[in-house]
Coordinates of C-alpha atoms in Angstrom, one line a residue:
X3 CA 119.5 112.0 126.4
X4 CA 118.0 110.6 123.0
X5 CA 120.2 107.6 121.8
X6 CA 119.7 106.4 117.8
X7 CA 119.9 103.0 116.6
X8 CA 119.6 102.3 113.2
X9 CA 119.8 98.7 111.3
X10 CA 119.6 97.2 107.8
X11 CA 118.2 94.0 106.8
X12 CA 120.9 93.0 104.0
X13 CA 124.2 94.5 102.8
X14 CA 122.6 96.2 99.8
X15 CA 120.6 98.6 102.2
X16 CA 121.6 102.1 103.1
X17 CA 121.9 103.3 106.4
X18 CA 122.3 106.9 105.6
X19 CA 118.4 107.4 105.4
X20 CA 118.0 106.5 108.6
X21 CA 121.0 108.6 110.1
X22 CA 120.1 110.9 108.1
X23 CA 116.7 111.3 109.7
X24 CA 118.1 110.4 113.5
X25 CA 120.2 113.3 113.1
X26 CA 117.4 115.5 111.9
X27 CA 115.5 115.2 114.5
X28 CA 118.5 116.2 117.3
X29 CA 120.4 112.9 118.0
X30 CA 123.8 113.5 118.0
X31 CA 126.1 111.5 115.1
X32 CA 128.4 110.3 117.8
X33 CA 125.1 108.3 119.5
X34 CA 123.9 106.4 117.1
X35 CA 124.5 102.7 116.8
X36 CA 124.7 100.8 113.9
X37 CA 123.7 97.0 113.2
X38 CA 124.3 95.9 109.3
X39 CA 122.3 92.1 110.0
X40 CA 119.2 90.6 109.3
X41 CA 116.6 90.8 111.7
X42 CA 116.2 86.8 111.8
X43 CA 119.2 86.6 113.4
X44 CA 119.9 87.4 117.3
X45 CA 123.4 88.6 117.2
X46 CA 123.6 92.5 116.7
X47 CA 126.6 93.8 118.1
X48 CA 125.5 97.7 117.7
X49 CA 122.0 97.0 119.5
X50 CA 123.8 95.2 122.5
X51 CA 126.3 98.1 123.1
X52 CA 123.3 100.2 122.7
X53 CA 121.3 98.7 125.5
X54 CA 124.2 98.6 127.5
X55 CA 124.8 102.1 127.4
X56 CA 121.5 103.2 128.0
X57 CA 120.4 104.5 131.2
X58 CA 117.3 105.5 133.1
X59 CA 115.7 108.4 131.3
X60 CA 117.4 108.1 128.2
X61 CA 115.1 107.4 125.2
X62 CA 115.8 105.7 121.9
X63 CA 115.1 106.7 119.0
X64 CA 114.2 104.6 115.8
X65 CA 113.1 105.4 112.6
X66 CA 110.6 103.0 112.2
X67 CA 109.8 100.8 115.0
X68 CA 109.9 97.5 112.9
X69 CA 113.9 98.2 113.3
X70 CA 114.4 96.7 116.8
X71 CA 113.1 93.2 115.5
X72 CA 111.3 91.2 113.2
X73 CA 109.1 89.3 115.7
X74 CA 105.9 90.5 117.8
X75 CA 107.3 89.3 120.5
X76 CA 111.0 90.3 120.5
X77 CA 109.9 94.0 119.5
X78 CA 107.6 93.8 122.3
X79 CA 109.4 92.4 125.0
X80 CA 112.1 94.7 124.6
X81 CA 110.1 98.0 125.1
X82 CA 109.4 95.8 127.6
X83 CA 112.4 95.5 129.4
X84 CA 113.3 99.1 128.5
X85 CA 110.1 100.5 129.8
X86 CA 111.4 99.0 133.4
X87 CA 114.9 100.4 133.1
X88 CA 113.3 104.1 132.7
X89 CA 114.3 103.8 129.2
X90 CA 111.7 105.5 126.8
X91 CA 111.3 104.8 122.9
X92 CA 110.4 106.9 120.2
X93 CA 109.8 106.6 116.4
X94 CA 110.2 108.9 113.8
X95 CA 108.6 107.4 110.4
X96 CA 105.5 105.5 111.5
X97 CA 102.2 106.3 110.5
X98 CA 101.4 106.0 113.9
X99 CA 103.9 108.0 116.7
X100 CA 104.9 106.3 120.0
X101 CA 106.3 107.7 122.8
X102 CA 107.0 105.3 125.7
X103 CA 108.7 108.2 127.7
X104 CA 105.4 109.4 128.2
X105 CA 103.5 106.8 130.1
X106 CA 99.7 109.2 129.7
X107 CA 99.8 108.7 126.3
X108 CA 97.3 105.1 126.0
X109 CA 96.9 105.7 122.3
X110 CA 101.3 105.6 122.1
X111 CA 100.9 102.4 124.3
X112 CA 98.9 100.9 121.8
X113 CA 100.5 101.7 118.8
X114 CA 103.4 99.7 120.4
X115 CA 101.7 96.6 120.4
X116 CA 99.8 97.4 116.5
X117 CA 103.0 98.3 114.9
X118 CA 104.9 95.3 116.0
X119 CA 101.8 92.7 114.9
X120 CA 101.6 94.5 111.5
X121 CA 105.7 94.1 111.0
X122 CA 105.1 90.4 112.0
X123 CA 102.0 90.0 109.9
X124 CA 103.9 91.3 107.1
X125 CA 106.9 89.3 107.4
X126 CA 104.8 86.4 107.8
X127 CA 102.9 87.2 104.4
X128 CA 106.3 87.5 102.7
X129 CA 107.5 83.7 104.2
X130 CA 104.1 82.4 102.9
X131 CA 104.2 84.2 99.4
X132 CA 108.0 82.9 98.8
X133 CA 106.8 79.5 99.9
X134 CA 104.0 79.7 96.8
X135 CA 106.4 81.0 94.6
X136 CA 108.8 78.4 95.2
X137 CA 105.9 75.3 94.9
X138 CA 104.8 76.8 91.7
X139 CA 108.2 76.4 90.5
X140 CA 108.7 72.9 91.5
X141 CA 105.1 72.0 90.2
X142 CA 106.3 73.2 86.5
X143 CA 109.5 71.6 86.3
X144 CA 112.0 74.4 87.1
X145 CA 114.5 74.0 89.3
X146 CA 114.5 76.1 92.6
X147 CA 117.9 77.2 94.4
X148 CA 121.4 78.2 92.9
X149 CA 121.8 76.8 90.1
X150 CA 124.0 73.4 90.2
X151 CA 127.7 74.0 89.2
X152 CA 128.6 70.8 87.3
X153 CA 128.8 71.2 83.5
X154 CA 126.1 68.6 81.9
X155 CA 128.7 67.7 79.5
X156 CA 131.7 66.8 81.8
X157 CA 128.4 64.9 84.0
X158 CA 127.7 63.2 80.7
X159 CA 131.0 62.3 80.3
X160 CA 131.3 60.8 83.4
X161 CA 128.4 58.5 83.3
X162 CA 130.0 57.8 80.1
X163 CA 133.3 56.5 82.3
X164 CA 131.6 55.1 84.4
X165 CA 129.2 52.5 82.4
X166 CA 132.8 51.2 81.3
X167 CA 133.9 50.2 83.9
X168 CA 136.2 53.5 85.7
X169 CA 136.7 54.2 89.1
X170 CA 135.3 57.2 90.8
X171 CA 139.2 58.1 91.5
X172 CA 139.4 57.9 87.8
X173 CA 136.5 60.1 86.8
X174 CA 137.7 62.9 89.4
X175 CA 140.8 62.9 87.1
X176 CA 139.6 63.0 84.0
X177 CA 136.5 65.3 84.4
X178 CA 137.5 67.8 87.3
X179 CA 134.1 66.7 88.9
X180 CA 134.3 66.2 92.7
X181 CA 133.4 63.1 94.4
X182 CA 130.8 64.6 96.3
X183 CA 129.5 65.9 93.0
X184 CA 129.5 63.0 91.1
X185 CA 127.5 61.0 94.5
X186 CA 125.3 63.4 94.2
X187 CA 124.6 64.1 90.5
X188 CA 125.8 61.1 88.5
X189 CA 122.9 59.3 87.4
X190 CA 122.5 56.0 89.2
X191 CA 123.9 52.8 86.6
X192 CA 121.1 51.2 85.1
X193 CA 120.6 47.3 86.1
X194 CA 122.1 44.6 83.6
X195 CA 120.1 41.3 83.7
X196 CA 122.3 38.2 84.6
X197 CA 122.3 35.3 82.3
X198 CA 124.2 32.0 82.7
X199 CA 124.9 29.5 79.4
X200 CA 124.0 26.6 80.7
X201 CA 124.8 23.2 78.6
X202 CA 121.5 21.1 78.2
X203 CA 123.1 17.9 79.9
X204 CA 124.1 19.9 83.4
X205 CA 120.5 20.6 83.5
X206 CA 119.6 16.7 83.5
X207 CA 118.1 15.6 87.0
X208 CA 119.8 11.7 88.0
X209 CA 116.8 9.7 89.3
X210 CA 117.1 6.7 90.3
X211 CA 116.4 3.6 88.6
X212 CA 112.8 2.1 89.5
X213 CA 113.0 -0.7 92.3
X214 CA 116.7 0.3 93.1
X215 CA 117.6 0.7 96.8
X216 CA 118.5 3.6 98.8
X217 CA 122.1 3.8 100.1
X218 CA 122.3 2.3 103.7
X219 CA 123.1 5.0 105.7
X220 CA 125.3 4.8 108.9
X221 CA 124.1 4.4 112.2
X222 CA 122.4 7.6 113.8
X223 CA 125.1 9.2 116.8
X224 CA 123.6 10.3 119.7
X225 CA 122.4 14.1 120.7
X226 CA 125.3 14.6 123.6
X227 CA 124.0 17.8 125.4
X228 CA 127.0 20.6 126.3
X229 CA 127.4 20.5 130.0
X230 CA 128.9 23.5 132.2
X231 CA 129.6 23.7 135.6
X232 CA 128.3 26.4 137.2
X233 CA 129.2 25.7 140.6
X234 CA 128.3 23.6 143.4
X235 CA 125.5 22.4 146.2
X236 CA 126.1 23.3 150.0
X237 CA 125.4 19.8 151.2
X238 CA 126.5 16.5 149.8
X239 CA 129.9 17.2 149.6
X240 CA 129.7 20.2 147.2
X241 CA 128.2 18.1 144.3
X242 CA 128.3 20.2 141.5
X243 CA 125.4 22.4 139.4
X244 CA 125.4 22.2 135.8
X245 CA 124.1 24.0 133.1
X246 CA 123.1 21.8 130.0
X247 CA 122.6 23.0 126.6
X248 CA 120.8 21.3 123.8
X249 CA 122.2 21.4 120.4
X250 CA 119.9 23.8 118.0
X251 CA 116.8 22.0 116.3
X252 CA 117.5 19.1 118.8
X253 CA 114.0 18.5 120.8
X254 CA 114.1 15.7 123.2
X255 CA 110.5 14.6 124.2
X256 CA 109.3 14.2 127.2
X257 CA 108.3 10.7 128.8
X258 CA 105.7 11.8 130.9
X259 CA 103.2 13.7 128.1
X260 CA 104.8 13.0 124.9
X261 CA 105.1 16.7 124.7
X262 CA 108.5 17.9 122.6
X263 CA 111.2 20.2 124.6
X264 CA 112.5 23.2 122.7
X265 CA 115.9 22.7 124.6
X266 CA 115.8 27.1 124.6
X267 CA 114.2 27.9 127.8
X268 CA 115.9 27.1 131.1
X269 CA 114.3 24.7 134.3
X270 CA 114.5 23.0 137.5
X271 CA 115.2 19.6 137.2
X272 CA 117.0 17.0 139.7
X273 CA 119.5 14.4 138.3
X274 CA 121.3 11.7 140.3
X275 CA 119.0 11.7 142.7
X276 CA 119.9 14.7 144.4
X277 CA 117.7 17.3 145.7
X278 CA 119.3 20.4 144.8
X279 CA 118.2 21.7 141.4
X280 CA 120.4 22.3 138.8
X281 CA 119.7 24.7 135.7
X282 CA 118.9 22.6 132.7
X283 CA 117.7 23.8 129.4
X284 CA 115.3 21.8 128.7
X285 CA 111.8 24.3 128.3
X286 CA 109.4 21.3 128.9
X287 CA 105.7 22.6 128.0
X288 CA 104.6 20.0 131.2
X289 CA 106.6 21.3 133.5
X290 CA 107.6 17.7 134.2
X291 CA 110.7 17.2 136.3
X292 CA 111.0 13.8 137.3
X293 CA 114.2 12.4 138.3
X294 CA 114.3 9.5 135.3
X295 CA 112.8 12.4 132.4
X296 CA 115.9 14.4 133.7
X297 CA 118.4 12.0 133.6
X298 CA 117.4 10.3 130.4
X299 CA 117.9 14.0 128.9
X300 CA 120.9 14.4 130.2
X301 CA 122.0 11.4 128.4
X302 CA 121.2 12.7 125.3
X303 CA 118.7 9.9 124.5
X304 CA 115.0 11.4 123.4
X305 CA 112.6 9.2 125.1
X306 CA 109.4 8.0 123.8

């Protein structure tokens, strides 16, 4: 039984040509399926109910073959996929006529696979020449798209409210111009220097008087380290482990190189003259750990 299918790329086509010509050449009115879609698109309601219908030895008939789809591969792995259901194809307006119903035909068999490069190659020439057109544009200056639906003189007005001082709430009011609009076309506010009147005696610098003597400054506190507990030895009673922190920029040095700590990194050390360590952050670049380096640096005096 021949089945029709018939599609248009756009709303402005016609489909009666191609029914027109379906019918002509014996397929019944009442078997022919219509899809109204582009051919970018996957969703055609008329081509699934077709395929579903279809059974082995029906054939499908197509006015041109460039109809069932828009890509080489598509087009081709349908036939495809009908060609193993027992489903035959036929067109009717190609230059070249295939017939997949008839399997002996080689010449019909490769047709298929001409016709559905040349729809491809076409469509790809099309992408590629609207691409050009649409750089040309841009390189002179015009604008490509819709054209924007803001009126230039309520834009202009805005700005206009909004170099004064208004708030975008305002300017929706007043001009009818959406927010969105106005973040998207209102011309960024151009940058206003700041200046400051300054009196010529705030600018004077107080030096002090030559041989005068610095203020005495009070006595320097001592660096006192955070300490946490963070729990306790086994042995000993439980004595406990404590995690010491150095305050930031503070860098004790140590007495056994003279190298600085950075009080950031955390080590071994033992204090009171315990054995079991106890996390202290003291980052020494020696690696020292001596019980008298640890416990002058737990005491929060830097040691020479």
């Amino acid at each position: 039984m021949d089945l029709g299918y018939a599609r248009v790329s756009t709303t402005k086509q016609d489909l009666d040509r191609q029914v027109d010509a379906l019918t002509a050449a014996g397929v019944a009115a009442e078997r022919i399926w219509l899809d109204k879609k582009s051919g970018v698109t996957t969703d055609r309601p008329g081509l699934t109910a077709l395929l579903a219908f279809a059974r082995p030895g029906d054939v499908i008939v197509v006015h041109t073959l460039d109809r069932l789809g828009r890509t080489v591969r598509d087009t081709l792995n349908l036939i495809h996929d009908l060609t193993d259901r027992g489903v035959g194809l036929r067109n009717l307006a190609d230059p070249i006529k295939v017939d997949t119903a008839n399997p002996a035909d080689p010449m019909g068999q490769l047709a298929v696979v001409l016709l559905a490069l040349f729809a491809q190659m076409e469509r790809t020439y099309t992408v590629e020449r609207a691409a050009h057109a649409r750089a040309v544009a841009t390189a002179n200056g015009r604008r490509v798209g819709r054209p924007t639906v803001v009126d230039p003189d309520k834009l202009a007005y805005a700005a206009h409210l909004r170099d004064r001082g208004a708030r975008i709430a305002e300017i929706v009011t007043k001009t009818g111009i959406t927010r969105a609009s106005l973040y998207r076309h209102l011309p960024p506010r151009t940058p206003q220097p700041l200046t400051a009147a300054v009196a010529p005696e705030q600018t004077a610098i107080a030096l002090p008087e030559p041989g005068s003597q610095p203020a005495e400054q009070g006595p320097e506190l001592p660096v006192v380290p955070k300490v946490h507990l963070i729990g306790r030895t086994a042995r000993h009673g439980g004595d406990p482990l404590e995690a010491i922190t150095w305050p930031t920029g503070y860098s004790p040095t140590c007495s056994a190189c003279a190298h600085p700590t950075t009080g950031l990194e955390e080590q071994y050390a033992r204090v009171r003259g315990l054995r079991e360590p106890v996390v202290v952050a003291l980052a020494q670049p020696c690696g020292c750990l001596i019980d008298d380096h640890a416990a002058a640096l737990q005491a929060g005096a830097a040691t020479t």
